[in-house]
Amino acid sequence: MGMLAQMGEGRSQAKKALKVSKRSALPPFLALDVMRKAGELSQAGEDIVHLEVGQPSSAAPKATSSALISALEQTPTHGYSVAFGVMGLRARLAQHYSDWYDVQPHTDNIAITVGSSTAFALAFMAAFDEGDKIALPTPGYPAYRNLMEGLGLEAVPLSAGPNQGWRPMLAEMESWEALPDGLMIASPSNPTGVVLSDSELAEICRWCDKKGVRLISDEIYHGLVYGCRAETALNYTKNAIVINSMSKYFSMTGWRIGWMILPDDLVSAVEKLAQNLFISAPTPNQIAAIAAFDCTDELEAHCQRYAQNREILMTGLPRQMIEGAAPCDGAFYLYADISHFSDDAVKFADSLLAREGVAVTPGVDFDPDNGHQYVRLSFSGRTQDMHEACKRIHQFVGDLSSNVAVKLAGF
Ligand SMILES: Cc1ncc(COP(=O)(O)O)c(C=O)c1O
């Protein structure tokens, strides 16, 4: 019997509406929306100062470019690597942890990923089930929350705003009816620049171990600190998932190389998920990335530029924006207070871009409830841009104060 006959010849089935998943309703990453808008203006010939994304304006270390060329010359047909990545890079990372933190992760526990962004997806999928709750210091990096939502996890905001000295408080979680299944932290933090002290980090690790809460520690801004140091969670617990990447300190955003240091109980799960999700990170880039770890002088010079840029913003921006700003001890962001001028960060950012050509990210990207009075300025760019941004922002808030733009922007 033919298929049509089996389905009941003559009876027609109603056409279904094409499906789009519910998870596609997840919110956009506003910083990237601003980047697109600002990029279009730049392309149209407008003179735009870009402070909207955390992307170093410096090139990848010189030695990585020559390593990439020779990797391609020596083996023109680089195929996939194993899912956890080439052993040379994993071994170099193990050495890096020994050099920087005096801790020795085994190469079996190191997984190379496609940027740290896919590492989050792997961590969330490996450690949690649909409906699980993960505490998320807020304000925080929006992709954590958006991705969790997309995966059916519940991101539970953990206050880390001005009333908490911009730091997550264990006492708040203790006061919740039920403990979360996970806690995701980032130190230094994006957007606040907060760096947890060794004792704060140790306390968080101990608390998670005691309570059975899986800790995920995003350490992507390690190396970018101003007058303090950032410790790895690996030194305080064997149960955390540690995530990092070549994107920030190493100035290699577009290379899409990140990594995870995994606790033993998640190694096999993450390997299977990585095999099925992306097979492997780009192999030539993995090989070339090894060279970056020996480029300390070049990389430290970038850090000095960020420190200089930070100083220019801290001293050159309107005083009201700095007084209520987050600490900015690490990473390359200033989470600046605009409450003196506006309580609508999206309108403020739109108007600043339209009128003065300065692209910044509205605070609601990082904190949907309380981010209306903040904007994030990235100082990962060129030093001359920081001077120019200060000049233009003074002009902008001067106009706001004299009510010219207030009318135009409808504040
Ligand atoms: C806190 C944080 N984690 C992760 C990422 C993503 O980085 P990657 O390029 O490694 O995917 C970013 C990018 O801005 C970030 O700010």
CSV table of C-alpha atoms and ligand atoms in Angstrom, one decimal, residues 115-117 120 141 144 190 218 220-221 245 247-248 256 333, ligand 1:
chain,number,residue,atom,x,y,z
A,115,GLY,CA,35.9,31.0,22.4
A,116,SER,CA,34.7,30.9,26.0
A,117,SER,CA,31.2,31.4,24.7
A,120,PHE,CA,29.4,28.3,28.8
A,141,TYR,CA,27.6,39.5,31.4
A,144,TYR,CA,25.1,34.0,30.6
A,190,ASN,CA,32.1,42.6,33.1
A,218,ASP,CA,34.6,32.8,34.2
A,220,ILE,CA,38.4,35.6,31.0
A,221,TYR,CA,39.7,38.9,32.3
A,245,SER,CA,39.8,32.4,26.5
A,247,SER,CA,40.0,36.9,23.5
A,248,LYS,CA,40.9,39.5,26.1
A,256,ARG,CA,37.7,31.9,18.7
A,333,TYR,CA,35.1,48.5,31.4
B,1,LIG,C1,32.7,38.0,30.9
B,1,LIG,C2,32.8,37.5,29.5
B,1,LIG,N1,32.9,36.2,29.3
B,1,LIG,C3,33.0,35.7,28.1
B,1,LIG,C4,33.0,36.5,27.0
B,1,LIG,C5,33.1,35.9,25.6
B,1,LIG,O1,34.3,35.8,25.1
B,1,LIG,P1,34.8,34.8,24.0
B,1,LIG,O2,35.4,35.7,22.9
B,1,LIG,O3,35.9,34.0,24.6
B,1,LIG,O4,33.7,34.0,23.5
B,1,LIG,C6,33.0,37.9,27.1
B,1,LIG,C7,33.0,38.8,26.0
B,1,LIG,O5,32.9,40.0,26.0
B,1,LIG,C8,32.9,38.4,28.4
B,1,LIG,O6,32.8,39.7,28.7
